[in-house]
Coordinates of C-alpha atoms and ligand atoms in Angstrom, one line a residue:
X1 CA 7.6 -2.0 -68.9
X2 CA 7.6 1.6 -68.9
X3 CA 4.8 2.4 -70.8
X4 CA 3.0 0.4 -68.3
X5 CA 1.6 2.8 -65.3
X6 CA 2.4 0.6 -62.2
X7 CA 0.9 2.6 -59.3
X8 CA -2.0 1.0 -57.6
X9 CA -4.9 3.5 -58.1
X10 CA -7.2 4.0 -55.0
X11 CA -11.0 4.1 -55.9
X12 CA -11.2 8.0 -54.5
X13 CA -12.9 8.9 -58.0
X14 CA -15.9 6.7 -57.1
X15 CA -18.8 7.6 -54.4
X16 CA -17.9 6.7 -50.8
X17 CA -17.4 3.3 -50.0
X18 CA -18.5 2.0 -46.5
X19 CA -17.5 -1.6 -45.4
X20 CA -20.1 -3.7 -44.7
X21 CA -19.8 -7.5 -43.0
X22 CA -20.9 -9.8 -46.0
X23 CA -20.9 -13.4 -46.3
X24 CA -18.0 -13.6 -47.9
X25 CA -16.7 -16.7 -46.7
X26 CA -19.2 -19.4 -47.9
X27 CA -16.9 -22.0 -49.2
X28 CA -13.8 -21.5 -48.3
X29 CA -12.1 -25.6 -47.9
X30 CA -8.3 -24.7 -48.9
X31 CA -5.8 -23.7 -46.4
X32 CA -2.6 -21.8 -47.6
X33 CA 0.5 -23.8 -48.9
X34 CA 4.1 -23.5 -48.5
X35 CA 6.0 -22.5 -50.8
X36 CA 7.0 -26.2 -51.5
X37 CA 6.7 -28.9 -54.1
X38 CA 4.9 -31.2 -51.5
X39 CA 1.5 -30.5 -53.8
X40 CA 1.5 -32.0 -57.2
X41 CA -2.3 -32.7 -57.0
X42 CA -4.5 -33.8 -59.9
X43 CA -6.9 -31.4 -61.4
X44 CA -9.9 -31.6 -63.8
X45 CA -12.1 -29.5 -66.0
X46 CA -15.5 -28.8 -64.9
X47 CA -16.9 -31.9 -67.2
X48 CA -14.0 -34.4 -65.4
X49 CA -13.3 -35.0 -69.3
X50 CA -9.7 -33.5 -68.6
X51 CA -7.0 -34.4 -66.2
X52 CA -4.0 -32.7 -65.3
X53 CA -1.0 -32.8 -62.4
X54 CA -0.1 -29.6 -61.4
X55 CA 2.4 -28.1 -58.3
X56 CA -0.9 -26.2 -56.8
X57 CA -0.7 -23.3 -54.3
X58 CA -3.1 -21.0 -52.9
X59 CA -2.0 -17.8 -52.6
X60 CA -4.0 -15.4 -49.8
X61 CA -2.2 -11.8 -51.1
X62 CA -0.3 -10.1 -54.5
X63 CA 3.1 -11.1 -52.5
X64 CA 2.4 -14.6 -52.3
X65 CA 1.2 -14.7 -56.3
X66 CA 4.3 -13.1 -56.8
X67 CA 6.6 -15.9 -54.5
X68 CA 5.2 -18.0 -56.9
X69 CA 6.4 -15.9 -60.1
X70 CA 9.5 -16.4 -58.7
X71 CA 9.5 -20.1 -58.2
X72 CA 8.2 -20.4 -61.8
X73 CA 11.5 -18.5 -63.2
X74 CA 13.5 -20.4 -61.2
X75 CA 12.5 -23.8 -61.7
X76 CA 11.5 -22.9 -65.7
X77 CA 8.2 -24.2 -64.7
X78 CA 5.2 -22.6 -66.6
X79 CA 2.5 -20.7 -64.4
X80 CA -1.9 -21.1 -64.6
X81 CA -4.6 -19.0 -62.5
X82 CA -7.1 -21.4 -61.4
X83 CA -10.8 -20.0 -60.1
X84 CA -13.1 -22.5 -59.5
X85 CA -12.1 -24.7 -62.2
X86 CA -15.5 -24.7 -64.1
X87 CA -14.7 -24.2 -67.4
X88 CA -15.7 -27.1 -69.5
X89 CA -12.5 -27.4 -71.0
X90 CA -8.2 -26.8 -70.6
X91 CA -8.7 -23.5 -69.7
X92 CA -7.3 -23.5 -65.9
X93 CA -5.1 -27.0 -66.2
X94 CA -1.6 -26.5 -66.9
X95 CA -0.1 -30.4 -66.9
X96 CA 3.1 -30.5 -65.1
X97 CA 3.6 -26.8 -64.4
X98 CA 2.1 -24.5 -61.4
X99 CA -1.5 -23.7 -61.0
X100 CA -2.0 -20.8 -58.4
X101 CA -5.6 -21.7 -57.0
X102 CA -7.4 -18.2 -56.1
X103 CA -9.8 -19.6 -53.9
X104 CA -8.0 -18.4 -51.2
X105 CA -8.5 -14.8 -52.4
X106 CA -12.1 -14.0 -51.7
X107 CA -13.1 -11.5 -49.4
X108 CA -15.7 -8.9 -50.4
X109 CA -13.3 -5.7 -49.8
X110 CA -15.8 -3.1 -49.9
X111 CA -19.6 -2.8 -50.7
X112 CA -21.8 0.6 -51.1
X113 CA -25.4 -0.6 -50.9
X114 CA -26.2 3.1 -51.9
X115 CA -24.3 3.5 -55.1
X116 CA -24.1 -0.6 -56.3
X117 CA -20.5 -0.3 -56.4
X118 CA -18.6 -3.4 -55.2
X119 CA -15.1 -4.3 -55.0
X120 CA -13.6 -7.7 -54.7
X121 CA -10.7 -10.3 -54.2
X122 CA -10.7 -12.2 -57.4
X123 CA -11.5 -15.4 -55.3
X124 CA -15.6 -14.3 -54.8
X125 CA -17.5 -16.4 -56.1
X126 CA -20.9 -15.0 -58.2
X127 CA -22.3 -16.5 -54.8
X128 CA -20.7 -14.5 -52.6
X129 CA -21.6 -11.4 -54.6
X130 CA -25.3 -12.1 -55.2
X131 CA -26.1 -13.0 -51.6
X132 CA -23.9 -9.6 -50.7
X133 CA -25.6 -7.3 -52.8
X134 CA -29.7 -8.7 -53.2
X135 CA -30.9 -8.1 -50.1
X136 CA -30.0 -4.5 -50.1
X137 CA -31.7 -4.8 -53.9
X138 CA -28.8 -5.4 -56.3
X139 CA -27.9 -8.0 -58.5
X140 CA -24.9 -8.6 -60.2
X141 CA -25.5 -7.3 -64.2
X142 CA -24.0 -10.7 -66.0
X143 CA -24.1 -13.7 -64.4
X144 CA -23.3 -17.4 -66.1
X145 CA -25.2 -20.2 -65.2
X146 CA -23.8 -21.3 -62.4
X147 CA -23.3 -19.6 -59.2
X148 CA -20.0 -21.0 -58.6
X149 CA -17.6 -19.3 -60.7
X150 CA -15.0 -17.0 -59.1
X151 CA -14.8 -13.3 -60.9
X152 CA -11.2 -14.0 -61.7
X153 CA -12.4 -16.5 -64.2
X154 CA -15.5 -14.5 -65.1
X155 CA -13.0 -11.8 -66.3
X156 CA -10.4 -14.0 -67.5
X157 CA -13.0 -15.7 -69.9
X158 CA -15.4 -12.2 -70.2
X159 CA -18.8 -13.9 -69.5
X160 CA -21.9 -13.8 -71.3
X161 CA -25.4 -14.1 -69.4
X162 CA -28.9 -14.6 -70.9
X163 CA -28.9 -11.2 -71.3
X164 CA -26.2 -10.9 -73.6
X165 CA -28.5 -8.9 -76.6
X166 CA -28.8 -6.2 -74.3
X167 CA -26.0 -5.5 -71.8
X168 CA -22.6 -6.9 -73.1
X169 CA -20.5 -9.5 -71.4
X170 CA -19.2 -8.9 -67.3
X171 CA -16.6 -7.0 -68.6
X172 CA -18.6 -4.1 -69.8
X173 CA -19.4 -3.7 -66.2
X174 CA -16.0 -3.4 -64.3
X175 CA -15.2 0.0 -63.1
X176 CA -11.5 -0.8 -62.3
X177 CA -9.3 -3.8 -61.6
X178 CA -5.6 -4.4 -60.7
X179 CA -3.9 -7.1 -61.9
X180 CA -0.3 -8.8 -60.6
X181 CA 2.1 -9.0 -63.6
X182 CA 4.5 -11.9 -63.4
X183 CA 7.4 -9.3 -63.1
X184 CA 5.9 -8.1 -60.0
X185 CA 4.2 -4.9 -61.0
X186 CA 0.8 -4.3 -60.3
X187 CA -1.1 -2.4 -63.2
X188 CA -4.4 -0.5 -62.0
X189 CA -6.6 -0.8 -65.5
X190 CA -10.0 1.5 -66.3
X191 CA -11.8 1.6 -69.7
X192 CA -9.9 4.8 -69.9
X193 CA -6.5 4.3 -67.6
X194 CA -4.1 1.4 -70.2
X195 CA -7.8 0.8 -71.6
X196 CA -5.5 -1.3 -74.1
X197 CA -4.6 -3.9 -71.4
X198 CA -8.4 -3.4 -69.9
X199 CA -9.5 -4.6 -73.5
X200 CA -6.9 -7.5 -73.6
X201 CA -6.8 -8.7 -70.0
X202 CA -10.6 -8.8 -69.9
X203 CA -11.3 -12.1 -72.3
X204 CA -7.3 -12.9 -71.7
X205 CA -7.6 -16.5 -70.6
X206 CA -5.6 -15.6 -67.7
X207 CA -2.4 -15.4 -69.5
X208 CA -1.3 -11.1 -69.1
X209 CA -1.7 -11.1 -65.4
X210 CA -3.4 -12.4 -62.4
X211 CA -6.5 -10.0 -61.2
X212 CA -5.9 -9.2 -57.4
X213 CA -8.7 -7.0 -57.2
X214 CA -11.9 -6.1 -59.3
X215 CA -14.3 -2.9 -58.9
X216 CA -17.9 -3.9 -60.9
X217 CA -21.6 -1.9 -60.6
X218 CA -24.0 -4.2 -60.0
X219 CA -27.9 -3.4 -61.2
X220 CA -30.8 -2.0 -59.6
X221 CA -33.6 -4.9 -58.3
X222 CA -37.3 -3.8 -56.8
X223 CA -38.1 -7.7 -56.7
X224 CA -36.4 -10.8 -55.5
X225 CA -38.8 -12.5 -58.4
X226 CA -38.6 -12.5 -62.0
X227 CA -41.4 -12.5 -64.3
X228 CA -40.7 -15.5 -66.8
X229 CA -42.7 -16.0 -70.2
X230 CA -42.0 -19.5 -71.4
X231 CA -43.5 -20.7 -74.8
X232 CA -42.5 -23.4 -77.5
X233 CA -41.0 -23.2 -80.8
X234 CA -41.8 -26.5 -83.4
X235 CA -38.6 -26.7 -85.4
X236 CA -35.2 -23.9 -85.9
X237 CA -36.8 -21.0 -88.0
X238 CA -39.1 -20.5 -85.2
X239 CA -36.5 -21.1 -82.5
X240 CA -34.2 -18.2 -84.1
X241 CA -37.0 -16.1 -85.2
X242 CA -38.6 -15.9 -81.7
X243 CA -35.3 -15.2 -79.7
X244 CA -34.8 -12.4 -82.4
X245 CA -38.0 -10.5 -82.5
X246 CA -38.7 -10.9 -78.8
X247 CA -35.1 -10.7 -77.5
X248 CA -36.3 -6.3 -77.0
X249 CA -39.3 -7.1 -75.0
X250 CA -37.5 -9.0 -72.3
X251 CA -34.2 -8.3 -70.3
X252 CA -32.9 -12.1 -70.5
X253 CA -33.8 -14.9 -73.0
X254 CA -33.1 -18.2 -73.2
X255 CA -33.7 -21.4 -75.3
X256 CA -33.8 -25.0 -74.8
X257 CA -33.3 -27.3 -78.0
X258 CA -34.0 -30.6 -78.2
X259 CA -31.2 -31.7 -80.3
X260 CA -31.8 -35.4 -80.7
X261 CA -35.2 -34.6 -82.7
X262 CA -34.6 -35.1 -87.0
X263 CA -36.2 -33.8 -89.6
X264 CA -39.1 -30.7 -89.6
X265 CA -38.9 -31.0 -85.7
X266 CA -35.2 -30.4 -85.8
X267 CA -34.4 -27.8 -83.6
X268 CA -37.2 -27.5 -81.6
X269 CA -37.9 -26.3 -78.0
X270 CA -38.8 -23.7 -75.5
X271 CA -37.9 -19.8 -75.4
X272 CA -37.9 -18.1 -71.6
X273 CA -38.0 -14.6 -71.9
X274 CA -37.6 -12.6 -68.4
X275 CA -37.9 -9.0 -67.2
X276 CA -37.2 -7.9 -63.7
X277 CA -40.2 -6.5 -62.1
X278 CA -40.8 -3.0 -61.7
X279 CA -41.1 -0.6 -58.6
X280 CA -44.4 -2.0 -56.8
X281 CA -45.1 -4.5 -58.4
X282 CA -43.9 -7.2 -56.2
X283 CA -46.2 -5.9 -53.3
X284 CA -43.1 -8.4 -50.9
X285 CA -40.8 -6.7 -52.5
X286 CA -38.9 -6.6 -49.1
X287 CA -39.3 -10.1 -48.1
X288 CA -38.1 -11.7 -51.7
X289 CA -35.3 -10.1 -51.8
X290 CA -34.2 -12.0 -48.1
X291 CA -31.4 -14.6 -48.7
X292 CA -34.1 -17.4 -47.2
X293 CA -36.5 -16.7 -50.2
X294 CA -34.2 -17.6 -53.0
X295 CA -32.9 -20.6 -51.4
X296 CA -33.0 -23.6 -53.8
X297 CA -34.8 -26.3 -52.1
X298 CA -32.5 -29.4 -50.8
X299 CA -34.9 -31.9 -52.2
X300 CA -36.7 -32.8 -55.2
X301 CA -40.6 -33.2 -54.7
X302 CA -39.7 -32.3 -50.7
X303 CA -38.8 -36.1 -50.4
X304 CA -35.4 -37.0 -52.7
X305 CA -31.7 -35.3 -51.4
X306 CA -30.3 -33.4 -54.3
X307 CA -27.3 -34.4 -53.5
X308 CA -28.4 -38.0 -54.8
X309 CA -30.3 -36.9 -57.8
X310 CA -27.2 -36.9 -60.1
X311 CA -27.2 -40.8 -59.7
X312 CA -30.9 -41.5 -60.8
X313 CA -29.8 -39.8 -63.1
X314 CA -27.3 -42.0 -64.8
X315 CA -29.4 -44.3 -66.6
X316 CA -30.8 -41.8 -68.9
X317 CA -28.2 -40.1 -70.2
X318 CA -27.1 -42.3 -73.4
X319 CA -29.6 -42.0 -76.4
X320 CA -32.6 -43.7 -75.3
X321 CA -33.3 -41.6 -72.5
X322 CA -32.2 -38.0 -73.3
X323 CA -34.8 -38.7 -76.7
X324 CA -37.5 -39.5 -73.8
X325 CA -36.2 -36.6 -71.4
X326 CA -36.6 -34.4 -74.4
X327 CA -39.7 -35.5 -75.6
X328 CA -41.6 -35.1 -72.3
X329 CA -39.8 -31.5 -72.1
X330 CA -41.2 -30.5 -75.3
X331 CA -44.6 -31.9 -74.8
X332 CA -45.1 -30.6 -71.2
X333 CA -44.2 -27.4 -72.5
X334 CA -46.8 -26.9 -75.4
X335 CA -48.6 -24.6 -73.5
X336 CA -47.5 -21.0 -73.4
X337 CA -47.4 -20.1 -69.8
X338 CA -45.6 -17.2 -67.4
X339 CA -45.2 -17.2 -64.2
X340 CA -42.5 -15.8 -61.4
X341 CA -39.6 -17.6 -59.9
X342 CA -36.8 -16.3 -57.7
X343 CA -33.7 -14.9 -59.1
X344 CA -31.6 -17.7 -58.2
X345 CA -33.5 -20.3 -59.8
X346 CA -33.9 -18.2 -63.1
X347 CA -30.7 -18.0 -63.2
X348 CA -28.8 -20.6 -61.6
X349 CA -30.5 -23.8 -63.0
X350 CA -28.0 -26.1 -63.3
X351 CA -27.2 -25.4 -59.8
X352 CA -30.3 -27.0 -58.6
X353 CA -28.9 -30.6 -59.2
X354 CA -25.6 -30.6 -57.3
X355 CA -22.6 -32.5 -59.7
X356 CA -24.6 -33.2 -62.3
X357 CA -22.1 -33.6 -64.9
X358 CA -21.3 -36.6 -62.9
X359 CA -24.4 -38.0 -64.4
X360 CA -22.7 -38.6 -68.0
X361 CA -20.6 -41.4 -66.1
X362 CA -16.8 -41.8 -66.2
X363 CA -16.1 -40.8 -69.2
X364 CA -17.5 -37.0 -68.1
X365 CA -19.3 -34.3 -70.5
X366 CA -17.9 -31.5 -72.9
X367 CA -19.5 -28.7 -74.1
X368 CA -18.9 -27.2 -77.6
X369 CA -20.5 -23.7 -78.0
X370 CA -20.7 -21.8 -81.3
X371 CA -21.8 -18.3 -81.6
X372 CA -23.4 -17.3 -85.2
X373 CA -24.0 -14.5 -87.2
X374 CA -28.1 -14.3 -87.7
X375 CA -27.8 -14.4 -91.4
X376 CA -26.1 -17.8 -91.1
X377 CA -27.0 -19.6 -87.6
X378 CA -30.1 -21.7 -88.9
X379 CA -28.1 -23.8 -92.2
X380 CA -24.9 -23.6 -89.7
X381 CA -26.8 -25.6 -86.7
X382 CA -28.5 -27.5 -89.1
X383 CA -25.6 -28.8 -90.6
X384 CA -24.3 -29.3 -87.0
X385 CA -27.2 -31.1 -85.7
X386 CA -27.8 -33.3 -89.0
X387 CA -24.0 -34.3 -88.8
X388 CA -23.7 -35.1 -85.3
X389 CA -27.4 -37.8 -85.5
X390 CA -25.3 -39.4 -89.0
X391 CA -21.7 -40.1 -86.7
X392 CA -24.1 -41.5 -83.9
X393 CA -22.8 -39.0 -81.6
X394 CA -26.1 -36.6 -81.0
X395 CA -25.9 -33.9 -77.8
X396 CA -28.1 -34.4 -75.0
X397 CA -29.1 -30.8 -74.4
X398 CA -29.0 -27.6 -76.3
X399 CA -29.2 -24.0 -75.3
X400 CA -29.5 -21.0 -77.1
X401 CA -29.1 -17.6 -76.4
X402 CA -28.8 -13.8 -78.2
X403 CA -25.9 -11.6 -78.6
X404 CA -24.3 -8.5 -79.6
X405 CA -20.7 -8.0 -80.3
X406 CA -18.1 -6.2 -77.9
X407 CA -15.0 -4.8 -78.0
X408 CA -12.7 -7.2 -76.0
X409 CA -9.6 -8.2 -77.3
X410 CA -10.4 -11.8 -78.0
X411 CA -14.4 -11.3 -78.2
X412 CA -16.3 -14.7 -78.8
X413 CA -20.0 -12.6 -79.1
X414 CA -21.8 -11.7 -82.8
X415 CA -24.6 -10.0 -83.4
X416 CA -26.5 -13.3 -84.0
X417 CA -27.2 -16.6 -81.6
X418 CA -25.4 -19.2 -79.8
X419 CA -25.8 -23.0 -79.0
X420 CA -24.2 -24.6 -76.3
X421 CA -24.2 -29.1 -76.8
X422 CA -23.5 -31.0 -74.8
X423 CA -21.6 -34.1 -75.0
X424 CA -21.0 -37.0 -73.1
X425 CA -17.4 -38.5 -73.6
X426 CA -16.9 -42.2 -73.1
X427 CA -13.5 -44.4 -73.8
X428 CA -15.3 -45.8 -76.9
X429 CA -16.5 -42.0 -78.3
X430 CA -13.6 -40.1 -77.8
X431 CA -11.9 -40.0 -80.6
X432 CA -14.9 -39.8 -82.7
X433 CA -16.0 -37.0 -80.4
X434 CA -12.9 -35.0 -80.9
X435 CA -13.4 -35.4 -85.0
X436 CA -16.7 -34.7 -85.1
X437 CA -15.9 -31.1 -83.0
X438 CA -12.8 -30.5 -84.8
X439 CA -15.6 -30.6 -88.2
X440 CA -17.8 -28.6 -86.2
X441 CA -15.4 -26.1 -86.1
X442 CA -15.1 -25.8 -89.8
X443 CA -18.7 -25.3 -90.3
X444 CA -18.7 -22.9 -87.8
X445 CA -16.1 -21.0 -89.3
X446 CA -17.6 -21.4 -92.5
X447 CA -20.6 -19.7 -91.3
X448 CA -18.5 -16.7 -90.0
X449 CA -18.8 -17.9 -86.5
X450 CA -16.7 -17.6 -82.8
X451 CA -15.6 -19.6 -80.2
X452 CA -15.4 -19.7 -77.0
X453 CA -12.7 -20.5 -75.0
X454 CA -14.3 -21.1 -72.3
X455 CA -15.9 -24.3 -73.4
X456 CA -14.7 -25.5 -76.6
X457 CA -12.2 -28.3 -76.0
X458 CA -10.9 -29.3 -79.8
X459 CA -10.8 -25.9 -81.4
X460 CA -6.7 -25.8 -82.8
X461 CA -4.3 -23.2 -83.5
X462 CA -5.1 -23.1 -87.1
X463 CA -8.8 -22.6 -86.4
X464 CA -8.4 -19.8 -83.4
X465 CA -6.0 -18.2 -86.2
X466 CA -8.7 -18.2 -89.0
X467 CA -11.5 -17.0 -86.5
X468 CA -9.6 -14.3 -84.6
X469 CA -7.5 -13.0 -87.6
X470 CA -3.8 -12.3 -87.9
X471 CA -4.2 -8.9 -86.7
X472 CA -6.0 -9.5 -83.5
X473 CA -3.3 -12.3 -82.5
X474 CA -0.5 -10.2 -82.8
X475 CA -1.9 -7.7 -80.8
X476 CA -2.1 -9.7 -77.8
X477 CA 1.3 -11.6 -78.8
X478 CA 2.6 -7.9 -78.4
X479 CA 0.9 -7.6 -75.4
X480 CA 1.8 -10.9 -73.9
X481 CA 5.3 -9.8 -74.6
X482 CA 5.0 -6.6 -72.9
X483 CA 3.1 -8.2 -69.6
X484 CA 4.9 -11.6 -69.6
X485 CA 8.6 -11.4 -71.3
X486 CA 9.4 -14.7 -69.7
X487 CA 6.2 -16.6 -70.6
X488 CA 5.8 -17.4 -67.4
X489 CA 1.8 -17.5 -67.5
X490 CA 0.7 -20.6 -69.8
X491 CA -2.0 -22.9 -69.3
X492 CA -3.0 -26.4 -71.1
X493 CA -5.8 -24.2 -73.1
X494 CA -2.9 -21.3 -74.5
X495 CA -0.5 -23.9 -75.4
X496 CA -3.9 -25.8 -77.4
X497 CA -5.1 -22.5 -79.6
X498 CA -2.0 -20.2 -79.9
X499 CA 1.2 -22.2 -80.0
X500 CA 0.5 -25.6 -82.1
Ligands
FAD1 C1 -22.7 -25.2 -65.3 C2 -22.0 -24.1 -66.0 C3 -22.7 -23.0 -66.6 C4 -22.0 -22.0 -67.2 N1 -22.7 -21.0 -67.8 C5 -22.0 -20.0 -68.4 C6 -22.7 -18.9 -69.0 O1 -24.0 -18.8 -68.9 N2 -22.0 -18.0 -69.6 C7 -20.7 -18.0 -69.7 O2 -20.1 -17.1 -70.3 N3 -20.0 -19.0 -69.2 C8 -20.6 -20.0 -68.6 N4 -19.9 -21.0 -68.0 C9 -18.4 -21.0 -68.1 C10 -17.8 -20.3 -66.9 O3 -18.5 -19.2 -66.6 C11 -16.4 -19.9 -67.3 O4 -15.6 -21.0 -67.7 C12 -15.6 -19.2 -66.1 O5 -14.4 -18.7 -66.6 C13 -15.4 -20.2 -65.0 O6 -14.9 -19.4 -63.9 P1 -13.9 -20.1 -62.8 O7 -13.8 -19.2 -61.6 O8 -14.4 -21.5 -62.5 O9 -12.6 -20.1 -63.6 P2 -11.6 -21.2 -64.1 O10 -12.4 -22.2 -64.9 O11 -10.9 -21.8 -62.9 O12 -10.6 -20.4 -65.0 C14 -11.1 -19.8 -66.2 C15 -10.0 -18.9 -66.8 O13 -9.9 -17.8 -65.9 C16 -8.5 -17.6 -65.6 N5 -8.4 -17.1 -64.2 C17 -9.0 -17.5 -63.1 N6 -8.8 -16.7 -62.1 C18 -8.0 -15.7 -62.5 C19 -7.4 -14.5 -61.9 N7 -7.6 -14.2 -60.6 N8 -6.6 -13.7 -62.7 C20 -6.4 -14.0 -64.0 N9 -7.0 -15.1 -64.6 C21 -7.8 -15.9 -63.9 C22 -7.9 -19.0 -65.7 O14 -6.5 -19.0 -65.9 C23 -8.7 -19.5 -66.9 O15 -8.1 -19.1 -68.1 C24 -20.6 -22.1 -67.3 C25 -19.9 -23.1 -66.7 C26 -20.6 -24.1 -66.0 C27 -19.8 -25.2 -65.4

């Protein structure tokens, strides 16, 4: 490990740092565990599509995620960092082995309202940060679309926001980080100090090291609103056309796609394009930016808890009434219109209704993304979309977004589009499901397109292979070797894509 540089690097070579008391215990539930097996515990994906029983502990410090290490190489038990266990898929469920739970981990360590640089435990959730850093008039640059992901797993799966096109994933935006190896040495990384294991452990699915602490920049706000164009598309060309030629005029855009709709329709919907507001001209500039003004609103229409929404929702989510959801989306939305909405609800959406996903029932939801080169996204989703309405198994909701490649190991973004479907899983679709997304995967590959890891529940070994290339794989094999000789770190999601 010698080629490694294990000293823990301060942060003297940034501007001053002053400590500041942020909120940064917002939902904090879990106490620490022993270092016992008293806490085999079931734990799901984000969709509750996936199960898995897993010895879970929380760790609170680098010594305790290192006790843990230990334990592993005892026991021979295999070792999985879980943030806040949203990713739609395997990615932090390791069946019968360890999962190390980081939600312990999540103090705000220092914040410099002057310069936008913040550093964290790996445990902060994108909630933490944003209600941190907005009212002093920062925002975080990449955000997903929830608030509730930890930056450990933002790292760990190198996020993409809506405004992908224009400023890269989260990882493009991390100063510094340090990271626990499972030998017990902690690596500082920089895009310039072991840049190669910057490069890998960003978009690493967890499995070089466990992030203990992250420095990120976050961007300059002058409003708490965002100005929000929103206009419709009538069928794919448009859809795809419009996201490219306007993606330069905005700083985020966005599509919805109504994928239940056939023929000329198909692949119809509504673009949002969004650009912060400039200097002055949000004359409350002051005032939006409080914590009370983005607040999303408990109730629906001022009447309905939120917190109940998801079951009124139930009965439209089969075929029937995600056509009629759609439809009235599409046809409400005709009319081009703009108007201004806080950050948090431009971004955070599917936050509004609290466990939604539990509205696809029992069963639970998966999401397949695909990310497309723009020479070949329209025929690809086409294909998709036409396939999915002839096995009877159509997505309820699309989104689209644009992208640019980066330079992470295990990159998922093109310079192209992606769609996000969503599917609901039932006992009776299940296996049809998992065909019909192990298919989409060929097409997509066909097309020269990604996956991400983040969401994709099917995609094998033998695709990952044939969509990351021999090359790439070995690189981070050699890496893995180098960070993890025991292969101690493995999750349900590593043992899926790299060893079947
Ligand atoms: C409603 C919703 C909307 C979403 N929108 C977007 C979006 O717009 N863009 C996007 O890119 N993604 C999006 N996602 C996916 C989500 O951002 C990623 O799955 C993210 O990784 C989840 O973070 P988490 O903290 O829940 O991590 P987990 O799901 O718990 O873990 C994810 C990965 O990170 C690893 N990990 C966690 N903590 C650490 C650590 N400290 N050190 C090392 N590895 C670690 C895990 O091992 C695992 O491989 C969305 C998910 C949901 C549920």
């Amino acid at each position: 490990m010698d080629h490694v540089d294990h000293s823990i690097h301060s942060v003297h070579h940034l501007p001053k740092i002053v400590h500041l008391a942020c909120p940064s215990r917002f939902e904090q539930d879990m106490t620490t565990m022993p270092l016992s097996f008293n806490t085999f515990t079931q734990l799901e994906n984000f969709g509750h599509s996936l199960r898995a029983s897993s010895y879970r502990f929380c760790p609170t410090n680098a010594d305790e995620i290192y006790a843990v290490f230990q334990l592993a190489k005892e026991t021979g038990l295999t070792v999985t960092t879980r943030g806040a266990g949203r990713s739609y898929n395997d990615a932090s469920l390791n069946g019968g082995g360890i999962v190390l739970d980081m939600s312990g981990m999540d103090q705000i360590l220092e914040w410099d309202s002057a310069s936008g640089l913040v550093r964290c435990e790996p445990g902060v959730t994108l909630k933490q940060l944003w209600q941190c850093v907005e009212p002093d008039g920062w925002w975080p640059p990449v955000v997903s679309g929830t608030m509730k992901t930890t930056l450990g797993g933002c790292l760990s799966a190198n996020i993409h926001g809506k405004n992908n096109f224009k400023v890269g994933p989260i990882g493009e935006h991390v100063l510094e980080f340090t990271a626990l190896l499972p030998m017990g040495a902690s690596v500082t990384c920089t895009p310039n100090k072991n840049a190669d294991l910057f490069y890998a452990m960003i978009s690493g699915l967890g499995m070089l090291g466990v992030f203990t602490s992250i420095t990120l920049m976050m961007k300059r706000i002058h409003s708490g609103l965002i100005a929000v164009d929103a206009r419709p598309v009538p069928n794919l060309n448009r859809h795809l056309s419009d996201l490219f030629e306007n993606a330069p005029h905005y700083d985020y855009i966005v599509g919805w796609l109504d994928t239940l709709v056939h023929g000329k329709s198909l692949g119809r919907g509504q673009i949002h394009g969004a650009r912060n507001l400039k200097e002055g001209e949000d004359p409350n500039a002051q005032q939006t930016m409080q914590l009370s003004y983005q607040h999303l609103p408990d109730r629906l229409f001022g009447v309905m808890p939120k917190s109940l929404l998801h079951y009124f929702m139930k009965p439209f989510v089969n075929n029937l009434g995600w056509w009629g959801v759609n439809t009235a989306k599409y046809v409400t939305a005709l009319r081009k219109h703009t108007f201004r909405q806080s950050h948090a609800e431009f971004h955070f959406l599917l936050d509004y209704v609290p466990n939604w996903e539990r509205s696809a029932g029992r069963g639970g939801l998966i999401q397949y993304q695909s990310f497309l080169p723009k020479e070949t996204a329209e025929d690809t989703w086409r294909e998709m979309i036409q396939l999915s309405h002839r096995r009877g198994l159509p997505s309820y909701l699309g989104v689209t977004k644009r992208h640019r490649p980066d330079k992470f190991l295990l990159t998922h973004a093109v310079d192209g589009f992606s769609l996000a479907m969503d599917f609901k899983v039932t006992n009776h679709n299940r296996a049809k499901l998992s065909q019909l997304l192990q298919e989409f995967d060929r097409i997509v590959l066909e097309g020269g397109g990604r996956f991400y890891f983040a969401k994709n529940s099917e995609t094998s070994a033998e695709s990952t292979r044939a969509f990351l290339g021999e090359e790439t794989i070995e690189k981070f094999k050699k890496l893995k070797k180098r960070c993890d000789p025991n292969h101690l770190l493995e999750s349900d999601l590593y043992r899926r894509i790299f060893c079947r």
